[in-house]
PDB file of C-alpha atoms in Angstrom:
ATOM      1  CA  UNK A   1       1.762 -26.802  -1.981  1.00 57.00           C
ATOM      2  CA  UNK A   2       5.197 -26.626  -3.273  1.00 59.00           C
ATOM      3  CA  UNK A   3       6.680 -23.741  -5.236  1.00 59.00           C
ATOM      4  CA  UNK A   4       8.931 -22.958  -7.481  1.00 59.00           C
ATOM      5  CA  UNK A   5      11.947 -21.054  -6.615  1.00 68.00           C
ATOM      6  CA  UNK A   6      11.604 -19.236 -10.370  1.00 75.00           C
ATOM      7  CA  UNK A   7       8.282 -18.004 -10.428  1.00 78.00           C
ATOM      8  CA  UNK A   8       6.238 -17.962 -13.270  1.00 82.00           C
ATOM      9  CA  UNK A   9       3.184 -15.502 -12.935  1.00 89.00           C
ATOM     10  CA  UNK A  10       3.513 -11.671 -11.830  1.00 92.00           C
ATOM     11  CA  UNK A  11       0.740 -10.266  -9.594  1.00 91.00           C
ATOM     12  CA  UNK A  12       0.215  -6.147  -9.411  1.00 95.00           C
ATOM     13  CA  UNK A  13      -1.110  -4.492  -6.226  1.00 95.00           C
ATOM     14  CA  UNK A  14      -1.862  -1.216  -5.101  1.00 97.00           C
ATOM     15  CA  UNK A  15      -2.672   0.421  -2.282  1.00 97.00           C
ATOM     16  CA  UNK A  16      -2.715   3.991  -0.568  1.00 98.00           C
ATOM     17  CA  UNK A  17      -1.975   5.279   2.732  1.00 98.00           C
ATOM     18  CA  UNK A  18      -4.367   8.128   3.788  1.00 98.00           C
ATOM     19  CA  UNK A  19      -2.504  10.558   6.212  1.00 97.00           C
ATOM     20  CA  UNK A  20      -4.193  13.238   8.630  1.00 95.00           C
ATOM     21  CA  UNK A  21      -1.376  15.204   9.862  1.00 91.00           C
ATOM     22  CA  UNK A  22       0.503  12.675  12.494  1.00 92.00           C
ATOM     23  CA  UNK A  23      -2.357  10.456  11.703  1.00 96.00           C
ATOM     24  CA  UNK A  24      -2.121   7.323   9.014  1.00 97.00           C
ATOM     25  CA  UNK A  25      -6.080   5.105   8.260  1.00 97.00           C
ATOM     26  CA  UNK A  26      -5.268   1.617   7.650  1.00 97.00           C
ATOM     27  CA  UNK A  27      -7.683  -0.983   7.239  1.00 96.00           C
ATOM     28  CA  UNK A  28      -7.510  -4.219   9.066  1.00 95.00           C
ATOM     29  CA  UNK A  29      -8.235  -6.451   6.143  1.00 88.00           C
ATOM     30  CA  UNK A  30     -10.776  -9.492   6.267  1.00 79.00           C
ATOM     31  CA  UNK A  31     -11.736 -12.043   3.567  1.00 70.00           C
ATOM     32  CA  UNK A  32      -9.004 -10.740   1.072  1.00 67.00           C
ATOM     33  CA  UNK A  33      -7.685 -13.954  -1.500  1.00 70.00           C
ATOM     34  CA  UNK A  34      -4.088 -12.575  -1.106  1.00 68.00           C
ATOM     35  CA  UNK A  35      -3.958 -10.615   2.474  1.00 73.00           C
ATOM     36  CA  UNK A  36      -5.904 -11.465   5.676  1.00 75.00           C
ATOM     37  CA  UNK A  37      -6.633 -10.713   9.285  1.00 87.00           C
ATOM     38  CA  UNK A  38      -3.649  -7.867   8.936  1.00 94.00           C
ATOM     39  CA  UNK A  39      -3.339  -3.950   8.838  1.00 96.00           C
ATOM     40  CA  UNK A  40      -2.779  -2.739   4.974  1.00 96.00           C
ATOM     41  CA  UNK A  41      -3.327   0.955   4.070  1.00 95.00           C
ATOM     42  CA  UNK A  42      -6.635   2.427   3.724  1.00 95.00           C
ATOM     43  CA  UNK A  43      -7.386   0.632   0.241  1.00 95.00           C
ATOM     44  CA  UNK A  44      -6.062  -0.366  -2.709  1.00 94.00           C
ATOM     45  CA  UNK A  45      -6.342  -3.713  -4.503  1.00 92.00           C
ATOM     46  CA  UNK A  46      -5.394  -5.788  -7.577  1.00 92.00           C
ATOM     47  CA  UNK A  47      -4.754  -3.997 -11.280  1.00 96.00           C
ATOM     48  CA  UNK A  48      -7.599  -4.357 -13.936  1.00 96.00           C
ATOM     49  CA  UNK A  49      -5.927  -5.106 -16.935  1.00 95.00           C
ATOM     50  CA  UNK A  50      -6.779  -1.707 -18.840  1.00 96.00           C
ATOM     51  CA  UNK A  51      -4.591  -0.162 -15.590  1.00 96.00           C
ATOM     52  CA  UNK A  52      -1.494  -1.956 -15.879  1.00 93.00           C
ATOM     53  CA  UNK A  53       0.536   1.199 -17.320  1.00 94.00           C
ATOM     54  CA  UNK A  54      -1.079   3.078 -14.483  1.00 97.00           C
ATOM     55  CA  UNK A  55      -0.959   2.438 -11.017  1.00 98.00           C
ATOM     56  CA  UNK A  56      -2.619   5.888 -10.465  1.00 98.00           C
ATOM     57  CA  UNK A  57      -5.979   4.957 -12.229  1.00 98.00           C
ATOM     58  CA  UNK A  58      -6.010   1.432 -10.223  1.00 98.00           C
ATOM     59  CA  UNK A  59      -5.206   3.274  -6.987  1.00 98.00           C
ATOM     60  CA  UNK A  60      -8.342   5.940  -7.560  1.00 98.00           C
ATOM     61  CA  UNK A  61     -10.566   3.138  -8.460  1.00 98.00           C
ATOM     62  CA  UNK A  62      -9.815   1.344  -5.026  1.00 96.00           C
ATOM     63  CA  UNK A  63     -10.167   4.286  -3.196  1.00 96.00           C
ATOM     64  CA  UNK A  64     -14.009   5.019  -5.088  1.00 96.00           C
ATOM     65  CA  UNK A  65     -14.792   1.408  -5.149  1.00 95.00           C
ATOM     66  CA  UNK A  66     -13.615   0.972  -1.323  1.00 94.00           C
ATOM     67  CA  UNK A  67     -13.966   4.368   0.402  1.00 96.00           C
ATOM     68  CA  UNK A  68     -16.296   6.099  -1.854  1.00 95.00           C
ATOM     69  CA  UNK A  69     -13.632   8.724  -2.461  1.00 96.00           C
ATOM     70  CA  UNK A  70     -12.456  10.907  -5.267  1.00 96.00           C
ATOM     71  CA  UNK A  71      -8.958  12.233  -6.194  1.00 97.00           C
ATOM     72  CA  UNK A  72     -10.409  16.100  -5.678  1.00 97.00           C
ATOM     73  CA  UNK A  73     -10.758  15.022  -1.730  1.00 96.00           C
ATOM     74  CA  UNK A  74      -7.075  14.579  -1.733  1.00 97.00           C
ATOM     75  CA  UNK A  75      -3.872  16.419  -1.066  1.00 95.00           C
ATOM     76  CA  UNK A  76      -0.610  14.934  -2.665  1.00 94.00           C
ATOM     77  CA  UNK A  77      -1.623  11.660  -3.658  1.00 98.00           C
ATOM     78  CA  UNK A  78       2.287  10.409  -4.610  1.00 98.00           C
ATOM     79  CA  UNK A  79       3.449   7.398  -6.180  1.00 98.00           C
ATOM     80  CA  UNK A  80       6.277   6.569  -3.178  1.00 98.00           C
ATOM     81  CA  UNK A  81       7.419   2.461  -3.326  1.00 98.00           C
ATOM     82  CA  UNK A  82       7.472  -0.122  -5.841  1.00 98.00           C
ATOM     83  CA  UNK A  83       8.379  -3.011  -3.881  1.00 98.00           C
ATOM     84  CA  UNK A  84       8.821  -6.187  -5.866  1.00 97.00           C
ATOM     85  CA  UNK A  85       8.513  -9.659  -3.720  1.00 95.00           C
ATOM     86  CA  UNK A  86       8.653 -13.326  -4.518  1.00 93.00           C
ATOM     87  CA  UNK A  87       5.781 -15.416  -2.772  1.00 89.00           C
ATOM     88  CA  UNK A  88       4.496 -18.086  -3.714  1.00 85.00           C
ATOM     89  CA  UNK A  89       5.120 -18.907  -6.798  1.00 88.00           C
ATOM     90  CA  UNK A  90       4.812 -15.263  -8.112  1.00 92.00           C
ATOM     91  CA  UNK A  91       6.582 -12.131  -8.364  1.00 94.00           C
ATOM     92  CA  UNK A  92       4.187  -9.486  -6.153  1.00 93.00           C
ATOM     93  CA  UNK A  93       5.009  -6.038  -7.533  1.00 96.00           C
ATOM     94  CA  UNK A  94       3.519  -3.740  -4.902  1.00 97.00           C
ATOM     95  CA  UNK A  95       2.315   0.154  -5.696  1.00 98.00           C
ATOM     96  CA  UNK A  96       2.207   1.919  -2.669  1.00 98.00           C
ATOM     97  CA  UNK A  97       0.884   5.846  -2.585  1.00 98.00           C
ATOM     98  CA  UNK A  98       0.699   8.380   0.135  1.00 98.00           C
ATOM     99  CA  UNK A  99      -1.812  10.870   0.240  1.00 98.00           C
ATOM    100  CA  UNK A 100      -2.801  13.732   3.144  1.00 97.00           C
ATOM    101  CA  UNK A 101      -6.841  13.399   3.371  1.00 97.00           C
ATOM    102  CA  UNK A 102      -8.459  16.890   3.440  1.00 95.00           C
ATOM    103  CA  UNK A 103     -10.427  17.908   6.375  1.00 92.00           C
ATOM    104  CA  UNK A 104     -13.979  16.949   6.338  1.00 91.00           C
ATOM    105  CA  UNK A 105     -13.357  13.781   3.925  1.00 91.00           C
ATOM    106  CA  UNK A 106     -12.802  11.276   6.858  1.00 88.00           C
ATOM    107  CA  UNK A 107     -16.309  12.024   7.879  1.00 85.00           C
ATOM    108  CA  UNK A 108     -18.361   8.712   7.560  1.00 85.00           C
ATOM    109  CA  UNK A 109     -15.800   6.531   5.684  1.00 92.00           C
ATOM    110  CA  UNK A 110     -16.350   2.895   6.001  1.00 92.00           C
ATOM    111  CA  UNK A 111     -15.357  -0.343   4.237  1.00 92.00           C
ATOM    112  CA  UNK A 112     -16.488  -3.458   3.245  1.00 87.00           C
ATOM    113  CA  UNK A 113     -13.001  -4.964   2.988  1.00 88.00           C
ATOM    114  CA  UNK A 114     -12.784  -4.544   7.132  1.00 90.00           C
ATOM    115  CA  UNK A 115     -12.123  -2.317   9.655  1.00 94.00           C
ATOM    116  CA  UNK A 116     -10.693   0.960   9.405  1.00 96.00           C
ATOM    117  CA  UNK A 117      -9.257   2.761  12.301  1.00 97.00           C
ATOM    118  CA  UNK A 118      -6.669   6.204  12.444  1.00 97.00           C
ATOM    119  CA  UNK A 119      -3.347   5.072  13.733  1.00 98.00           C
ATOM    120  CA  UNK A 120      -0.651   7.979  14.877  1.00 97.00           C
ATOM    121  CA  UNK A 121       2.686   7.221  13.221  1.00 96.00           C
ATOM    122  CA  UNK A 122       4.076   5.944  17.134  1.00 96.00           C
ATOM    123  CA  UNK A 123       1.966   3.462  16.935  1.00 97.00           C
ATOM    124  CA  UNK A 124       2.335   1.451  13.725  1.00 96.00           C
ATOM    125  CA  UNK A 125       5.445  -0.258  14.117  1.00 92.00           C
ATOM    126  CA  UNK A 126       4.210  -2.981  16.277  1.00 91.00           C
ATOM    127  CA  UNK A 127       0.685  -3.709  13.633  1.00 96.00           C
ATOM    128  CA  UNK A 128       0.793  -6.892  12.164  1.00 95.00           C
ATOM    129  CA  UNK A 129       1.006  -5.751   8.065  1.00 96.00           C
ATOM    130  CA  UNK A 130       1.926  -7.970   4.905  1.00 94.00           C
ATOM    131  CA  UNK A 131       6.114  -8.469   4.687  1.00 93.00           C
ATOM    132  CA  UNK A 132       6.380  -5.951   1.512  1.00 95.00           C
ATOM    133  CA  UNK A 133       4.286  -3.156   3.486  1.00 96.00           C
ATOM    134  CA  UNK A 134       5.378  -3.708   6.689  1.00 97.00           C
ATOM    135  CA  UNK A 135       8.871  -2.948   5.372  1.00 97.00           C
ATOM    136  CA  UNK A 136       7.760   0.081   2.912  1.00 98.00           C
ATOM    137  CA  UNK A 137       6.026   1.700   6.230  1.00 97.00           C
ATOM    138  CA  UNK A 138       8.992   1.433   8.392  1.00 97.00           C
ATOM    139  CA  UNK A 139      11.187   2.677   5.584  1.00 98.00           C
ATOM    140  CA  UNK A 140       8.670   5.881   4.819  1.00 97.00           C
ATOM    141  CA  UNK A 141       8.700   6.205   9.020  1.00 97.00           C
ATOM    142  CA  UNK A 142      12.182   6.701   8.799  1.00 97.00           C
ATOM    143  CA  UNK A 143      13.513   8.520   5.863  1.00 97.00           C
ATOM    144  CA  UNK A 144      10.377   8.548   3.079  1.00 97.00           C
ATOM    145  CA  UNK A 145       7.954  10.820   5.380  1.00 96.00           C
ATOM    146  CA  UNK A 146      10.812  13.229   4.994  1.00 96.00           C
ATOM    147  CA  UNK A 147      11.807  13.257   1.020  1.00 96.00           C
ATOM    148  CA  UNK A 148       9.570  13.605  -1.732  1.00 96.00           C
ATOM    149  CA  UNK A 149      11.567  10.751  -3.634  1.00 98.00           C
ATOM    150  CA  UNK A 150       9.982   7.392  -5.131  1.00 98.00           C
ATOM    151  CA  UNK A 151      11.874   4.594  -3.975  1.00 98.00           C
ATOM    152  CA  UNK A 152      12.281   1.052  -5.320  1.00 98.00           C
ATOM    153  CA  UNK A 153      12.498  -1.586  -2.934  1.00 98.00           C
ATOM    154  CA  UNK A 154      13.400  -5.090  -3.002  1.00 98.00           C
ATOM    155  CA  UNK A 155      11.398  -7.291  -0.534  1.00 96.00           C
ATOM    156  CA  UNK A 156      12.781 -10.520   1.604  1.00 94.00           C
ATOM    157  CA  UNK A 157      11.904 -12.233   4.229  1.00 90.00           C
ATOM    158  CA  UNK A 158      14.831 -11.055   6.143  1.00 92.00           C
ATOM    159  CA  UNK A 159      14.166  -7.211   5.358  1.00 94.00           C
ATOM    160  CA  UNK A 160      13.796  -5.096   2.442  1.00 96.00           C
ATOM    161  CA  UNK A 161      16.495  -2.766   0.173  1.00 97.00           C
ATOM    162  CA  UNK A 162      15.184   0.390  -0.644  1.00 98.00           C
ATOM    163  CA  UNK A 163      17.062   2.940  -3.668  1.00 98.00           C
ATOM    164  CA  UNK A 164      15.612   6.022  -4.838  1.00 98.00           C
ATOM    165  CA  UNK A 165      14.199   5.794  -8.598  1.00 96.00           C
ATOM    166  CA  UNK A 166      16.102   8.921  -9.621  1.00 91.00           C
ATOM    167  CA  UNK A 167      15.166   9.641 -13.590  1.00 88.00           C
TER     168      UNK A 167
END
């Protein structure tokens, strides 16, 4: 299939990464119509239409619909990277949040989007992950773990450009 170098449809994805102190749960994801057989955070998901002013209310219905988990489970959940891509013949605007799981909330999680499995932060950089998430985890390894800022990033194949969204 051939595309077109200006695309013409827009696509808006979530997802969250659950943290445990030096911990991170991703989800190896299986049977997904955009992302397969690669590591992408612990859930998340395409915007309904009602929740396309708020990434936050798309992002908690992933996490119920996927993980069976509320916000009140949570610690910090933070908007941290929009990362806008072009593939395949749409612009891929990306939502990703970071949140600190409380204690006792892991127990018994489970998906039916894959495989879940607690990664320590030494071990993610070699995981095979989607382009825009790959490079918004490396980036958040390096500088975002460390700031409370959101960033915006712009995604290519050759790497990604991340600025802070200062107000």
């Amino acid at each position: 299939m051939s595309y077109s170098p200006t695309p013409d449809r827009l696509r808006h994805m979530t997802a969250v990464y659950l943290c445990q102190g030096d911990k991170i749960l991703l989800l190896y994801r299986q049977g997904g119509r955009v992302v397969n057989n690669v590591w992408v955070g612990s859930a998340g998901g395409h915007f309904e239409p009602e929740e396309l002013n708020d990434p936050k209310a798309c992002v908690l219905r992933e996490l119920g619909e996927e993980l069976g988990l509320t916000e009140s489970q949570l610690d910090s959940l933070t908007l941290r990277y929009i990362v806008l891509r072009n593939a395949k013949g749409e612009v891929r605007q990306n939502y990703f949040f970071f949140a600190q799981l409380k204690a006792g909330a892991e127990a018994g999680l489970v998906s039916d989007e894959g495989s879940l499995k607690w990664f320590s932060t030494s071990e993610l950089h070699d995981l095979p992950m989607p382009p825009s998430a790959r490079q918004a985890v490396d980036h958040w390894l390096a500088e975002g773990r460390h700031t409370s800022l959101l960033y915006g990033g712009i995604s290519q194949a050759d790497g990604a450009a991340f600025l802070p969204l200062n107000e």
